Amino acid sequence: MHDCNFRYPMPSSPTWGPCRSRGEVAAADSACQAALVLRQRLLPATDPLIAVVEANIGGVRAEQGCWPEAAALLERAVATLEHATAPTSLELPAAWNSLGQVRLEQREFAVSESLLTKALPRRERLLPPDHPEIAASLTALHWATNRYAEAESLSARSLALEAKILGADHTDFAQALVNAA
């Protein structure tokens, strides 16, 4: 198991199933590694299904605070997905979003903003307007902009979506209020 600098969960890393919701990072890591080995054995190296697993492992590494390793895995996944997925695919904007969040943690604000700005319009085009991934994209972009006027607008949109999705009495919505302050 990688331990790195575990600090807190990433707000919107790729979905890697029930292990994440239970906080079982080691189990998620093992499952993702097993899936990667199997897919690498069965599929060509440029298959997007391999890139999706690499993105998931990048999300696990981000959860562990292993930012350089997470970034490398997500960069590789993005490169593959940019060439191998359809414009209607949600895998690529998810990978852009995750890589943008990792770059934000690495204090690479311009790179982060560029990635998050690419992810948001595609997610808005492909998902229902009140989908949680749109709120997550807005929140991440809010943190990456470092420009007060834009950040305030993004924060307001994100909070409105989170209130609609979670409800104003949900503890995660309370945390969103704290994060927006």
XYZ file of N, CA and C in Angstrom:
543
model
N 0.850 -1.195 0.000
C 0.000 0.000 0.000
C 0.879 1.236 0.000
N 0.511 2.202 -0.788
C 1.177 3.496 -0.780
C 0.580 4.313 0.349
N 1.404 4.979 1.108
C 0.888 5.785 2.205
C 1.106 7.263 1.940
N 2.225 7.625 1.351
C 2.564 8.996 0.991
C 2.167 9.996 2.068
N 1.484 11.073 1.665
C 1.106 12.151 2.582
C -0.392 12.202 2.760
N -1.016 11.140 3.169
C -2.475 11.159 3.256
C -2.921 12.327 4.124
N -3.820 13.158 3.561
C -4.346 14.295 4.307
C -5.863 14.265 4.344
N -6.499 14.200 3.219
C -7.956 14.218 3.144
C -8.359 13.744 1.767
N -9.583 13.292 1.624
C -10.031 12.802 0.317
C -10.151 13.923 -0.700
N -9.841 13.608 -1.948
C -10.073 14.542 -3.042
C -11.584 14.688 -3.208
N -12.070 15.894 -3.495
C -13.508 16.077 -3.604
C -14.159 15.335 -4.755
N -13.435 15.082 -5.845
C -14.096 14.444 -6.980
C -13.119 13.603 -7.770
N -12.493 12.648 -7.121
C -11.615 11.767 -7.860
C -12.462 10.748 -8.607
N -11.841 10.043 -9.582
C -12.648 9.083 -10.336
C -13.332 8.092 -9.405
N -14.472 7.626 -9.810
C -15.235 6.692 -8.985
C -14.527 5.355 -8.976
N -14.188 4.886 -7.794
C -13.613 3.549 -7.709
C -14.376 2.700 -6.722
N -15.647 2.934 -6.641
C -16.575 2.018 -6.036
C -16.774 2.081 -4.545
N -17.330 1.005 -4.030
C -17.734 0.975 -2.628
C -16.570 1.122 -1.660
N -15.367 0.720 -2.073
C -14.211 0.849 -1.176
C -14.007 2.308 -0.776
N -14.174 3.210 -1.741
C -13.992 4.630 -1.453
C -15.000 5.115 -0.429
N -16.248 4.728 -0.609
C -17.287 5.219 0.291
C -17.070 4.711 1.715
N -16.364 3.593 1.851
C -16.063 3.075 3.188
C -14.694 3.522 3.672
N -13.969 4.286 2.876
C -12.649 4.758 3.269
C -11.578 3.681 3.212
N -11.809 2.638 2.439
C -10.868 1.523 2.348
C -9.930 1.720 1.166
N -8.963 2.606 1.344
C -8.061 2.966 0.259
C -7.201 1.776 -0.160
N -6.727 0.976 0.803
C -5.895 -0.179 0.467
C -6.672 -1.174 -0.390
N -7.928 -1.421 -0.056
C -8.752 -2.346 -0.839
C -8.987 -1.791 -2.244
N -9.231 -0.488 -2.336
C -9.419 0.139 -3.644
C -8.146 0.017 -4.470
N -7.009 0.238 -3.837
C -5.728 0.142 -4.518
C -5.529 -1.269 -5.063
N -5.774 -2.274 -4.238
C -5.599 -3.669 -4.669
C -6.535 -4.019 -5.820
N -7.791 -3.606 -5.719
C -8.756 -3.903 -6.772
C -8.367 -3.234 -8.082
N -7.957 -1.981 -8.004
C -7.552 -1.260 -9.224
C -6.302 -1.876 -9.840
N -5.335 -2.256 -9.007
C -4.115 -2.875 -9.524
C -4.428 -4.201 -10.218
N -5.312 -4.998 -9.616
C -5.697 -6.275 -10.228
C -6.391 -6.039 -11.565
N -7.264 -5.051 -11.621
C -7.963 -4.729 -12.871
C -6.972 -4.268 -13.934
N -5.980 -3.472 -13.531
C -4.985 -2.986 -14.492
C -4.173 -4.139 -15.068
N -3.713 -5.037 -14.225
C -2.931 -6.186 -14.693
C -3.748 -7.009 -15.688
N -4.995 -7.262 -15.360
C -5.861 -8.046 -16.241
C -6.079 -7.336 -17.568
N -6.421 -6.075 -17.523
C -6.668 -5.344 -18.780
C -5.401 -5.211 -19.611
N -4.255 -5.016 -18.968
C -3.000 -4.928 -19.725
C -2.671 -6.255 -20.407
N -3.078 -7.346 -19.797
C -2.831 -8.669 -20.383
C -3.764 -8.916 -21.566
N -4.986 -8.405 -21.497
C -6.003 -8.728 -22.490
C -6.176 -7.697 -23.605
N -5.760 -6.472 -23.381
C -6.076 -5.382 -24.312
C -4.812 -4.719 -24.849
N -4.922 -4.045 -26.001
C -3.781 -3.268 -26.491
C -3.469 -2.114 -25.524
N -2.227 -1.705 -25.486
C -1.778 -0.680 -24.534
C -2.524 0.637 -24.676
N -3.050 0.932 -25.856
C -3.740 2.206 -26.079
C -5.244 2.110 -25.882
N -5.732 1.005 -25.368
C -7.171 0.844 -25.159
C -7.650 1.784 -24.049
N -8.766 2.495 -24.271
C -9.251 3.427 -23.244
C -9.645 2.742 -21.934
N -9.956 1.449 -21.979
C -10.293 0.752 -20.734
C -9.083 0.665 -19.793
N -7.889 0.591 -20.363
C -6.671 0.627 -19.537
C -6.510 2.029 -18.958
N -6.739 3.044 -19.774
C -6.608 4.427 -19.307
C -7.582 4.730 -18.176
N -8.799 4.176 -18.246
C -9.785 4.408 -17.188
C -9.278 3.839 -15.861
N -8.687 2.645 -15.903
C -8.145 2.062 -14.673
C -6.958 2.881 -14.174
N -6.099 3.343 -15.086
C -4.980 4.197 -14.670
C -5.491 5.479 -14.009
N -6.563 6.041 -14.563
C -7.154 7.231 -13.950
C -7.695 6.912 -12.559
N -8.301 5.742 -12.419
C -8.797 5.344 -11.098
C -7.657 5.168 -10.102
N -6.563 4.560 -10.541
C -5.395 4.415 -9.661
C -4.833 5.796 -9.341
N -4.838 6.691 -10.324
C -4.422 8.070 -10.051
C -5.290 8.712 -8.985
N -6.599 8.427 -9.022
C -7.505 8.931 -7.985
C -7.182 8.353 -6.620
N -6.833 7.067 -6.587
C -6.433 6.441 -5.318
C -5.158 7.098 -4.801
N -4.191 7.295 -5.697
C -2.930 7.941 -5.275
C -3.191 9.368 -4.766
N -4.128 10.054 -5.395
C -4.481 11.397 -4.927
C -5.089 11.319 -3.537
N -5.964 10.334 -3.304
C -6.555 10.155 -1.969
C -5.465 9.933 -0.928
N -4.371 9.290 -1.357
C -3.267 9.000 -0.448
C -2.301 10.178 -0.316
N -2.501 11.220 -1.103
C -1.596 12.369 -1.071
C -0.320 12.159 -1.854
N -0.286 11.166 -2.717
C 0.879 10.873 -3.562
C 0.749 11.667 -4.861
N 0.889 12.975 -4.758
C 0.581 13.868 -5.879
C 1.399 13.602 -7.128
N 2.747 13.434 -7.055
C 3.498 13.193 -8.300
C 3.082 11.893 -8.999
N 2.863 10.827 -8.240
C 2.442 9.563 -8.837
C 1.032 9.682 -9.407
N 0.139 10.358 -8.687
C -1.215 10.575 -9.187
C -1.168 11.355 -10.497
N -0.360 12.415 -10.531
C -0.260 13.234 -11.741
C 0.252 12.420 -12.921
N 1.276 11.590 -12.703
C 1.834 10.790 -13.801
C 0.792 9.815 -14.354
N 0.069 9.140 -13.475
C -0.961 8.196 -13.915
C -2.080 8.916 -14.667
N -2.507 10.053 -14.143
C -3.590 10.798 -14.778
C -3.152 11.413 -16.106
N -1.908 11.873 -16.194
C -1.388 12.411 -17.469
C -1.419 11.323 -18.538
N -0.974 10.115 -18.173
C -0.969 9.002 -19.124
C -2.404 8.656 -19.539
N -3.314 8.625 -18.572
C -4.711 8.321 -18.882
C -5.315 9.379 -19.799
N -5.061 10.643 -19.496
C -5.584 11.740 -20.328
C -5.060 11.622 -21.756
N -3.768 11.355 -21.913
C -3.181 11.249 -23.251
C -3.868 10.146 -24.054
N -4.106 9.017 -23.432
C -4.785 7.919 -24.129
C -6.234 8.281 -24.437
N -6.939 8.798 -23.434
C -8.362 9.109 -23.610
C -8.596 10.207 -24.636
N -7.678 11.173 -24.732
C -7.837 12.241 -25.725
C -7.804 11.695 -27.148
N -7.128 10.569 -27.350
C -7.024 9.989 -28.687
C -7.987 8.831 -28.922
N -8.575 8.299 -27.856
C -9.308 7.046 -28.020
C -10.764 7.090 -27.569
N -11.278 8.252 -27.186
C -12.672 8.290 -26.741
C -13.503 9.210 -27.623
N -14.779 8.951 -27.631
C -15.724 9.757 -28.404
C -16.029 11.062 -27.669
N -16.487 12.074 -28.388
C -16.846 13.346 -27.743
C -17.983 13.209 -26.724
N -18.700 12.093 -26.769
C -19.782 11.869 -25.814
C -19.323 11.081 -24.589
N -18.047 10.793 -24.516
C -17.507 10.017 -23.400
C -17.325 10.903 -22.170
N -17.678 10.372 -21.023
C -17.467 11.097 -19.768
C -16.129 10.758 -19.121
N -15.438 9.745 -19.624
C -14.161 9.360 -19.022
C -13.117 10.468 -19.149
N -13.036 11.099 -20.312
C -12.031 12.140 -20.510
C -12.267 13.353 -19.607
N -13.484 13.926 -19.546
C -13.645 15.051 -18.622
C -13.422 14.658 -17.158
N -13.716 13.411 -16.798
C -13.435 12.966 -15.433
C -11.926 12.960 -15.182
N -11.162 12.489 -16.160
C -9.698 12.468 -16.017
C -9.132 13.887 -16.002
N -9.645 14.770 -16.876
C -9.208 16.177 -16.841
C -9.481 16.786 -15.469
N -10.672 16.523 -14.953
C -11.055 17.083 -13.660
C -10.138 16.573 -12.547
N -9.887 15.280 -12.535
C -9.020 14.701 -11.499
C -7.599 15.233 -11.607
N -7.079 15.294 -12.828
C -5.729 15.830 -13.019
C -5.685 17.311 -12.635
N -6.741 18.044 -12.960
C -6.807 19.447 -12.555
C -6.768 19.612 -11.053
N -7.430 18.726 -10.329
C -7.417 18.793 -8.868
C -6.039 18.439 -8.312
N -5.380 17.463 -8.933
C -4.021 17.116 -8.493
C -3.086 18.297 -8.741
N -3.193 18.910 -9.911
C -2.344 20.083 -10.209
C -2.653 21.239 -9.250
N -3.893 21.357 -8.842
C -4.246 22.368 -7.844
C -3.517 22.088 -6.531
N -3.506 20.835 -6.106
C -2.785 20.455 -4.886
C -1.294 20.728 -5.012
N -0.773 20.627 -6.235
C 0.642 20.884 -6.483
C 0.917 22.374 -6.712
N -0.123 23.183 -6.529
C -0.039 24.635 -6.650
C 0.311 25.086 -8.076
N -0.098 24.299 -9.055
C 0.057 24.640 -10.466
C -1.290 25.179 -10.955
N -1.585 26.419 -10.522
C -2.915 26.978 -10.702
C -3.322 27.145 -12.168
N -2.421 27.615 -13.016
C -2.773 27.833 -14.423
C -3.071 26.500 -15.117
N -2.261 25.479 -14.848
C -2.494 24.159 -15.441
C -3.816 23.599 -14.925
N -4.030 23.724 -13.627
C -5.267 23.236 -13.022
C -6.475 23.905 -13.651
N -6.448 25.210 -13.742
C -7.578 25.944 -14.313
C -7.838 25.529 -15.758
N -6.782 25.341 -16.542
C -6.943 24.940 -17.933
C -7.646 23.582 -18.044
N -7.221 22.625 -17.235
C -7.832 21.292 -17.267
C -9.279 21.333 -16.794
N -9.527 22.036 -15.704
C -10.877 22.107 -15.150
C -11.824 22.856 -16.088
N -11.294 23.860 -16.776
C -12.092 24.632 -17.726
C -12.467 23.782 -18.938
N -11.608 22.836 -19.321
C -11.954 21.923 -20.414
C -13.016 20.911 -19.976
N -12.932 20.457 -18.728
C -13.836 19.407 -18.250
C -15.263 19.917 -18.072
N -15.414 21.109 -17.522
C -16.742 21.595 -17.157
C -17.724 21.672 -18.325
N -17.391 22.289 -19.465
C -18.392 22.385 -20.544
C -18.832 21.019 -21.086
N -17.903 20.072 -21.145
C -18.298 18.754 -21.640
C -19.235 18.079 -20.648
N -18.921 18.194 -19.362
C -19.810 17.618 -18.357
C -21.183 18.288 -18.415
N -21.198 19.608 -18.588
C -22.479 20.327 -18.663
C -23.285 19.901 -19.897
N -22.582 19.586 -20.976
C -23.260 19.162 -22.201
C -23.799 17.730 -22.083
N -23.098 16.864 -21.357
C -23.438 15.444 -21.335
C -24.258 14.999 -20.126
N -24.264 15.791 -19.079
C -24.942 15.383 -17.845
C -26.154 16.269 -17.574
N -27.094 15.775 -16.777
C -28.213 16.627 -16.378
C -27.689 17.844 -15.599
N -28.385 18.963 -15.656
C -27.882 20.197 -15.044
C -27.651 20.118 -13.538
N -28.319 19.189 -12.855
C -28.134 19.103 -11.409
C -27.306 17.884 -11.000
N -26.449 17.395 -11.909
C -25.621 16.228 -11.624
C -24.485 16.592 -10.650
N -24.173 15.721 -9.692
C -23.117 16.006 -8.709
C -21.745 16.267 -9.328
N -21.443 15.652 -10.475
C -20.131 15.878 -11.086
C -19.991 17.304 -11.610
N -21.096 17.922 -11.980
C -21.033 19.325 -12.393
C -20.738 20.190 -11.180
N -21.371 19.909 -10.070
C -21.073 20.648 -8.835
C -19.621 20.462 -8.442
N -19.099 19.245 -8.562
C -17.701 18.978 -8.216
C -16.760 19.754 -9.136
N -17.089 19.794 -10.432
C -16.263 20.558 -11.375
C -16.271 22.044 -11.032
N -17.450 22.561 -10.717
C -17.554 23.974 -10.360
C -16.732 24.284 -9.099
N -16.810 23.398 -8.112
C -16.071 23.608 -6.874
C -14.574 23.614 -7.139
N -14.096 22.641 -7.906
C -12.663 22.572 -8.201
C -12.216 23.802 -8.991
N -13.015 24.198 -9.967
C -12.662 25.383 -10.766
C -12.665 26.636 -9.897
N -13.593 26.703 -8.956
C -13.643 27.817 -8.007
C -12.313 27.938 -7.273
N -11.768 26.819 -6.812
C -10.501 26.852 -6.073
C -9.333 27.191 -6.981
N -9.391 26.796 -8.247
C -8.258 26.980 -9.146
C -8.139 28.389 -9.708
N -9.243 29.151 -9.769
C -9.196 30.419 -10.491
C -8.382 31.497 -9.803
N -8.450 31.577 -8.492
C -7.742 32.638 -7.761
C -8.129 34.037 -8.248
N -9.295 34.147 -8.876
C -9.808 35.450 -9.299
C -11.157 35.616 -8.623
N -11.263 36.587 -7.744
C -12.398 36.699 -6.837
C -13.746 36.722 -7.548
N -13.908 37.544 -8.547
C -15.220 37.680 -9.195
C -15.670 36.362 -9.827
N -14.764 35.705 -10.559
C -15.119 34.431 -11.170
C -15.331 33.362 -10.113
N -14.472 33.343 -9.119
C -14.580 32.339 -8.056
C -15.908 32.475 -7.319
N -16.342 33.694 -7.072
C -17.609 33.914 -6.373
C -18.782 33.378 -7.177
N -18.772 33.617 -8.472
C -19.834 33.126 -9.344
C -19.844 31.594 -9.390
N -18.658 30.996 -9.543
C -18.558 29.536 -9.570
C -18.991 28.931 -8.241
N -18.589 29.570 -7.156
C -18.949 29.077 -5.830
C -20.464 29.112 -5.630
N -21.090 30.185 -6.065
C -22.542 30.304 -5.918
C -23.265 29.215 -6.716
N -22.806 28.962 -7.956
C -23.405 27.890 -8.765
C -23.219 26.529 -8.109
N -22.009 26.293 -7.607
C -21.713 25.020 -6.966
C -22.569 24.812 -5.718
N -22.667 25.840 -4.893
C -23.477 25.731 -3.672
C -24.954 25.491 -3.995
N -25.456 26.179 -5.002
C -26.861 25.981 -5.388
C -27.098 24.540 -5.845
N -26.165 24.007 -6.638
C -26.301 22.618 -7.079
C -26.205 21.655 -5.908
N -25.238 21.875 -5.016
C -25.074 20.971 -3.877
C -26.297 21.021 -2.967
N -26.875 22.190 -2.778
C -28.088 22.293 -1.955
C -29.222 21.509 -2.600
N -29.332 21.599 -3.928
C -30.390 20.885 -4.640
C -30.160 19.369 -4.593
N -28.896 18.949 -4.765
C -28.566 17.526 -4.810
C -28.645 16.893 -3.424
N -28.010 17.537 -2.446
C -27.880 16.953 -1.108
C -28.996 17.363 -0.156
N -29.491 18.566 -0.350
C -30.429 19.139 0.608
C -29.677 20.049 1.573
N -30.332 21.093 1.995
C -29.685 22.093 2.846
C -29.393 21.587 4.253
N -29.955 20.440 4.629
C -29.717 19.889 5.966
C -28.680 18.772 5.975
N -27.980 18.552 4.867
C -27.006 17.468 4.763
C -25.640 17.932 5.289
N -24.910 17.035 5.955
C -23.605 17.416 6.516
C -22.598 17.764 5.424
N -22.685 17.111 4.265
C -21.768 17.461 3.181
C -22.062 18.856 2.637
N -23.331 19.261 2.669
C -23.655 20.624 2.257
C -23.093 21.625 3.266
N -23.144 21.274 4.545
C -22.547 22.142 5.562
C -21.062 22.317 5.291
N -20.372 21.229 4.909
C -18.943 21.326 4.584
C -18.731 22.181 3.342
N -19.622 22.075 2.366
C -19.507 22.913 1.168
C -19.612 24.392 1.529
N -20.484 24.714 2.484
C -20.590 26.107 2.957
C -19.290 26.569 3.590
N -18.696 25.709 4.391
C -17.425 26.051 5.040
C -16.342 26.242 3.971
N -16.292 25.329 2.990
C -15.270 25.422 1.941
C -15.433 26.692 1.105
N -16.665 27.138 0.932
C -16.906 28.319 0.109
C -16.596 29.628 0.849
N -16.495 29.551 2.158
C -16.273 30.766 2.954
C -14.893 31.352 2.756
